[in-house]
């Protein structure tokens, strides 16, 4: 399968070893929303038997990367998406499988307009991490930039 035919989830699993290591499941990737699941795996549990904080961070960051690629994939020939910063808050004990849902903090068209104007736009992606029962176990924000390949 060529890169053009791969889904965003398949591409991330093929090119990001951590996503592959954690067996992340890319359930939905669109410019509006990305949903990524972390199966319950004892090798990645913490001291209380739930997913380790590092695994949950990787889950959230991977969901943010998936929506960034979905929203800005057409711009990859002229800009590289890079994570600038990230914050995570662990709200409740996560047990069993968890799912991260990512959304863009502002319209993609605004970000692209800044890139078109010769700027290096920054934008946030918000992520909610939930247990199977729907309880929010974590909230995360990743700030991304589109770094122009040939800055003026």
PDB file of C-alpha atoms in Angstrom:
ATOM      1  CA  UNK A   1       0.000   0.000   0.000  1.00  0.00           C
ATOM      2  CA  UNK A   2       1.487   3.373  -0.930  1.00  0.00           C
ATOM      3  CA  UNK A   3       1.582   6.356   1.417  1.00  0.00           C
ATOM      4  CA  UNK A   4      -1.203   7.950  -0.659  1.00  0.00           C
ATOM      5  CA  UNK A   5      -3.441   4.944  -0.034  1.00  0.00           C
ATOM      6  CA  UNK A   6      -2.688   4.567   3.681  1.00  0.00           C
ATOM      7  CA  UNK A   7      -5.114   5.909   6.242  1.00  0.00           C
ATOM      8  CA  UNK A   8      -3.755   8.400   8.743  1.00  0.00           C
ATOM      9  CA  UNK A   9      -3.911   5.729  11.436  1.00  0.00           C
ATOM     10  CA  UNK A  10      -2.002   3.246   9.291  1.00  0.00           C
ATOM     11  CA  UNK A  11       0.575   5.905   8.452  1.00  0.00           C
ATOM     12  CA  UNK A  12       1.089   6.842  12.104  1.00  0.00           C
ATOM     13  CA  UNK A  13       1.339   3.207  13.149  1.00  0.00           C
ATOM     14  CA  UNK A  14       3.915   2.619  10.388  1.00  0.00           C
ATOM     15  CA  UNK A  15       6.021   5.710  11.069  1.00  0.00           C
ATOM     16  CA  UNK A  16       5.698   6.353  14.821  1.00  0.00           C
ATOM     17  CA  UNK A  17       7.182   3.420  16.762  1.00  0.00           C
ATOM     18  CA  UNK A  18       5.509   4.403  20.058  1.00  0.00           C
ATOM     19  CA  UNK A  19       2.040   4.262  18.497  1.00  0.00           C
ATOM     20  CA  UNK A  20       2.843   0.815  17.158  1.00  0.00           C
ATOM     21  CA  UNK A  21       4.394  -0.335  20.461  1.00  0.00           C
ATOM     22  CA  UNK A  22       1.275   0.614  22.415  1.00  0.00           C
ATOM     23  CA  UNK A  23      -1.008  -1.006  19.806  1.00  0.00           C
ATOM     24  CA  UNK A  24      -3.007   2.211  19.488  1.00  0.00           C
ATOM     25  CA  UNK A  25      -6.216   1.875  17.490  1.00  0.00           C
ATOM     26  CA  UNK A  26      -7.003   4.839  15.222  1.00  0.00           C
ATOM     27  CA  UNK A  27     -10.795   4.658  15.115  1.00  0.00           C
ATOM     28  CA  UNK A  28     -11.603   8.007  13.500  1.00  0.00           C
ATOM     29  CA  UNK A  29      -9.436  10.612  11.828  1.00  0.00           C
ATOM     30  CA  UNK A  30     -11.013  13.634  10.213  1.00  0.00           C
ATOM     31  CA  UNK A  31     -10.209  17.347  10.122  1.00  0.00           C
ATOM     32  CA  UNK A  32     -12.899  17.806  12.793  1.00  0.00           C
ATOM     33  CA  UNK A  33     -12.089  15.017  15.208  1.00  0.00           C
ATOM     34  CA  UNK A  34      -9.691  12.170  15.897  1.00  0.00           C
ATOM     35  CA  UNK A  35     -10.516   9.208  18.118  1.00  0.00           C
ATOM     36  CA  UNK A  36      -7.726   6.870  19.217  1.00  0.00           C
ATOM     37  CA  UNK A  37      -8.006   3.960  21.659  1.00  0.00           C
ATOM     38  CA  UNK A  38      -5.485   2.353  23.972  1.00  0.00           C
ATOM     39  CA  UNK A  39      -6.418  -1.280  24.619  1.00  0.00           C
ATOM     40  CA  UNK A  40      -6.081  -2.639  28.152  1.00  0.00           C
ATOM     41  CA  UNK A  41      -2.608  -4.221  28.188  1.00  0.00           C
ATOM     42  CA  UNK A  42      -0.947  -5.353  31.407  1.00  0.00           C
ATOM     43  CA  UNK A  43       2.529  -4.557  30.018  1.00  0.00           C
ATOM     44  CA  UNK A  44       1.578  -0.851  30.120  1.00  0.00           C
ATOM     45  CA  UNK A  45      -0.138  -0.766  33.515  1.00  0.00           C
ATOM     46  CA  UNK A  46       0.936   1.416  36.423  1.00  0.00           C
ATOM     47  CA  UNK A  47       1.174   0.500  40.112  1.00  0.00           C
ATOM     48  CA  UNK A  48      -2.643   0.534  40.530  1.00  0.00           C
ATOM     49  CA  UNK A  49      -3.420  -1.634  37.506  1.00  0.00           C
ATOM     50  CA  UNK A  50      -4.552   0.983  34.995  1.00  0.00           C
ATOM     51  CA  UNK A  51      -2.814   2.460  31.982  1.00  0.00           C
ATOM     52  CA  UNK A  52       0.477   4.139  32.881  1.00  0.00           C
ATOM     53  CA  UNK A  53       0.521   7.951  32.747  1.00  0.00           C
ATOM     54  CA  UNK A  54       3.120   7.804  29.972  1.00  0.00           C
ATOM     55  CA  UNK A  55       0.892   5.534  27.895  1.00  0.00           C
ATOM     56  CA  UNK A  56      -2.051   7.903  28.396  1.00  0.00           C
ATOM     57  CA  UNK A  57       0.119  10.874  27.387  1.00  0.00           C
ATOM     58  CA  UNK A  58       1.198   9.030  24.230  1.00  0.00           C
ATOM     59  CA  UNK A  59      -2.437   8.177  23.491  1.00  0.00           C
ATOM     60  CA  UNK A  60      -3.475  11.833  23.755  1.00  0.00           C
ATOM     61  CA  UNK A  61      -0.503  13.134  21.786  1.00  0.00           C
ATOM     62  CA  UNK A  62      -1.158  10.551  19.069  1.00  0.00           C
ATOM     63  CA  UNK A  63      -4.801  11.635  18.819  1.00  0.00           C
ATOM     64  CA  UNK A  64      -3.637  15.238  18.464  1.00  0.00           C
ATOM     65  CA  UNK A  65      -1.175  14.229  15.741  1.00  0.00           C
ATOM     66  CA  UNK A  66      -3.900  12.362  13.886  1.00  0.00           C
ATOM     67  CA  UNK A  67      -6.205  15.387  13.727  1.00  0.00           C
ATOM     68  CA  UNK A  68      -3.293  17.637  12.710  1.00  0.00           C
ATOM     69  CA  UNK A  69      -2.496  15.329   9.793  1.00  0.00           C
ATOM     70  CA  UNK A  70      -6.165  15.117   8.833  1.00  0.00           C
ATOM     71  CA  UNK A  71      -6.623  18.884   8.959  1.00  0.00           C
ATOM     72  CA  UNK A  72      -3.295  19.940   7.439  1.00  0.00           C
ATOM     73  CA  UNK A  73      -2.110  16.965   5.385  1.00  0.00           C
ATOM     74  CA  UNK A  74      -2.477  18.980   2.170  1.00  0.00           C
ATOM     75  CA  UNK A  75       0.090  21.456   3.532  1.00  0.00           C
ATOM     76  CA  UNK A  76       2.870  18.895   4.159  1.00  0.00           C
ATOM     77  CA  UNK A  77       4.680  19.850   0.950  1.00  0.00           C
ATOM     78  CA  UNK A  78       5.284  23.335   2.362  1.00  0.00           C
ATOM     79  CA  UNK A  79       5.222  22.971   6.158  1.00  0.00           C
ATOM     80  CA  UNK A  80       6.122  20.465   8.866  1.00  0.00           C
ATOM     81  CA  UNK A  81       3.733  20.034  11.799  1.00  0.00           C
ATOM     82  CA  UNK A  82       5.598  20.090  15.122  1.00  0.00           C
ATOM     83  CA  UNK A  83       4.340  19.828  18.681  1.00  0.00           C
ATOM     84  CA  UNK A  84       5.415  22.942  20.614  1.00  0.00           C
ATOM     85  CA  UNK A  85       4.127  22.125  24.105  1.00  0.00           C
ATOM     86  CA  UNK A  86       1.744  19.828  25.919  1.00  0.00           C
ATOM     87  CA  UNK A  87      -0.137  19.792  29.205  1.00  0.00           C
ATOM     88  CA  UNK A  88      -2.051  16.914  30.710  1.00  0.00           C
ATOM     89  CA  UNK A  89      -4.268  16.677  33.771  1.00  0.00           C
ATOM     90  CA  UNK A  90      -5.149  13.281  35.198  1.00  0.00           C
ATOM     91  CA  UNK A  91      -8.718  13.627  36.522  1.00  0.00           C
ATOM     92  CA  UNK A  92      -9.852  10.158  37.564  1.00  0.00           C
ATOM     93  CA  UNK A  93      -8.376   6.704  37.828  1.00  0.00           C
ATOM     94  CA  UNK A  94      -8.222   5.120  34.395  1.00  0.00           C
ATOM     95  CA  UNK A  95      -8.855   1.387  34.344  1.00  0.00           C
ATOM     96  CA  UNK A  96      -9.299  -0.866  31.343  1.00  0.00           C
ATOM     97  CA  UNK A  97      -9.249   0.452  27.790  1.00  0.00           C
ATOM     98  CA  UNK A  98      -9.265   4.227  27.334  1.00  0.00           C
ATOM     99  CA  UNK A  99     -10.096   6.412  24.356  1.00  0.00           C
ATOM    100  CA  UNK A 100      -8.772   9.858  23.442  1.00  0.00           C
ATOM    101  CA  UNK A 101     -10.845  12.304  21.395  1.00  0.00           C
ATOM    102  CA  UNK A 102      -9.016  15.281  19.884  1.00  0.00           C
ATOM    103  CA  UNK A 103     -10.461  18.495  18.450  1.00  0.00           C
ATOM    104  CA  UNK A 104      -8.818  21.563  16.922  1.00  0.00           C
ATOM    105  CA  UNK A 105      -8.859  24.699  19.050  1.00  0.00           C
ATOM    106  CA  UNK A 106      -9.608  26.974  16.079  1.00  0.00           C
ATOM    107  CA  UNK A 107     -10.645  26.619  12.444  1.00  0.00           C
ATOM    108  CA  UNK A 108      -8.072  25.038  10.142  1.00  0.00           C
ATOM    109  CA  UNK A 109      -8.811  27.744   7.564  1.00  0.00           C
ATOM    110  CA  UNK A 110      -7.490  30.387   9.996  1.00  0.00           C
ATOM    111  CA  UNK A 111      -4.278  28.427  10.516  1.00  0.00           C
ATOM    112  CA  UNK A 112      -3.796  27.967   6.758  1.00  0.00           C
ATOM    113  CA  UNK A 113      -4.426  31.689   6.181  1.00  0.00           C
ATOM    114  CA  UNK A 114      -1.558  32.488   8.567  1.00  0.00           C
ATOM    115  CA  UNK A 115       0.677  30.029   6.720  1.00  0.00           C
ATOM    116  CA  UNK A 116      -0.346  31.635   3.414  1.00  0.00           C
ATOM    117  CA  UNK A 117       0.632  35.038   4.874  1.00  0.00           C
ATOM    118  CA  UNK A 118       4.153  33.765   5.511  1.00  0.00           C
ATOM    119  CA  UNK A 119       3.653  33.263   9.247  1.00  0.00           C
ATOM    120  CA  UNK A 120       4.434  30.249  11.401  1.00  0.00           C
ATOM    121  CA  UNK A 121       1.003  29.572  12.902  1.00  0.00           C
ATOM    122  CA  UNK A 122       0.455  27.990  16.286  1.00  0.00           C
ATOM    123  CA  UNK A 123      -2.786  26.325  17.300  1.00  0.00           C
ATOM    124  CA  UNK A 124      -4.012  24.131  20.105  1.00  0.00           C
ATOM    125  CA  UNK A 125      -5.575  20.700  20.028  1.00  0.00           C
ATOM    126  CA  UNK A 126      -7.686  19.662  23.016  1.00  0.00           C
ATOM    127  CA  UNK A 127      -8.000  16.031  23.997  1.00  0.00           C
ATOM    128  CA  UNK A 128     -10.334  14.214  26.375  1.00  0.00           C
ATOM    129  CA  UNK A 129      -9.365  10.751  27.588  1.00  0.00           C
ATOM    130  CA  UNK A 130     -12.256   8.567  28.716  1.00  0.00           C
ATOM    131  CA  UNK A 131     -12.837   5.157  30.247  1.00  0.00           C
ATOM    132  CA  UNK A 132     -15.353   2.760  28.746  1.00  0.00           C
ATOM    133  CA  UNK A 133     -17.999   4.007  31.203  1.00  0.00           C
ATOM    134  CA  UNK A 134     -17.609   7.521  29.741  1.00  0.00           C
ATOM    135  CA  UNK A 135     -15.838   9.073  32.733  1.00  0.00           C
ATOM    136  CA  UNK A 136     -13.192  11.630  31.761  1.00  0.00           C
ATOM    137  CA  UNK A 137      -9.899  10.395  33.175  1.00  0.00           C
ATOM    138  CA  UNK A 138      -7.641  12.965  31.554  1.00  0.00           C
ATOM    139  CA  UNK A 139      -7.656  16.290  29.754  1.00  0.00           C
ATOM    140  CA  UNK A 140      -4.793  17.372  27.550  1.00  0.00           C
ATOM    141  CA  UNK A 141      -3.825  20.296  25.360  1.00  0.00           C
ATOM    142  CA  UNK A 142      -1.098  20.102  22.748  1.00  0.00           C
ATOM    143  CA  UNK A 143       0.056  23.275  21.025  1.00  0.00           C
ATOM    144  CA  UNK A 144       1.233  22.648  17.459  1.00  0.00           C
ATOM    145  CA  UNK A 145       2.913  24.772  14.825  1.00  0.00           C
ATOM    146  CA  UNK A 146       3.236  24.462  11.078  1.00  0.00           C
ATOM    147  CA  UNK A 147       6.887  25.268  10.414  1.00  0.00           C
ATOM    148  CA  UNK A 148       7.316  26.446   6.815  1.00  0.00           C
ATOM    149  CA  UNK A 149       9.815  24.323   4.856  1.00  0.00           C
ATOM    150  CA  UNK A 150      11.326  27.421   3.225  1.00  0.00           C
ATOM    151  CA  UNK A 151      10.837  30.289   5.656  1.00  0.00           C
ATOM    152  CA  UNK A 152      11.213  33.744   4.125  1.00  0.00           C
TER     153      UNK A 152
END
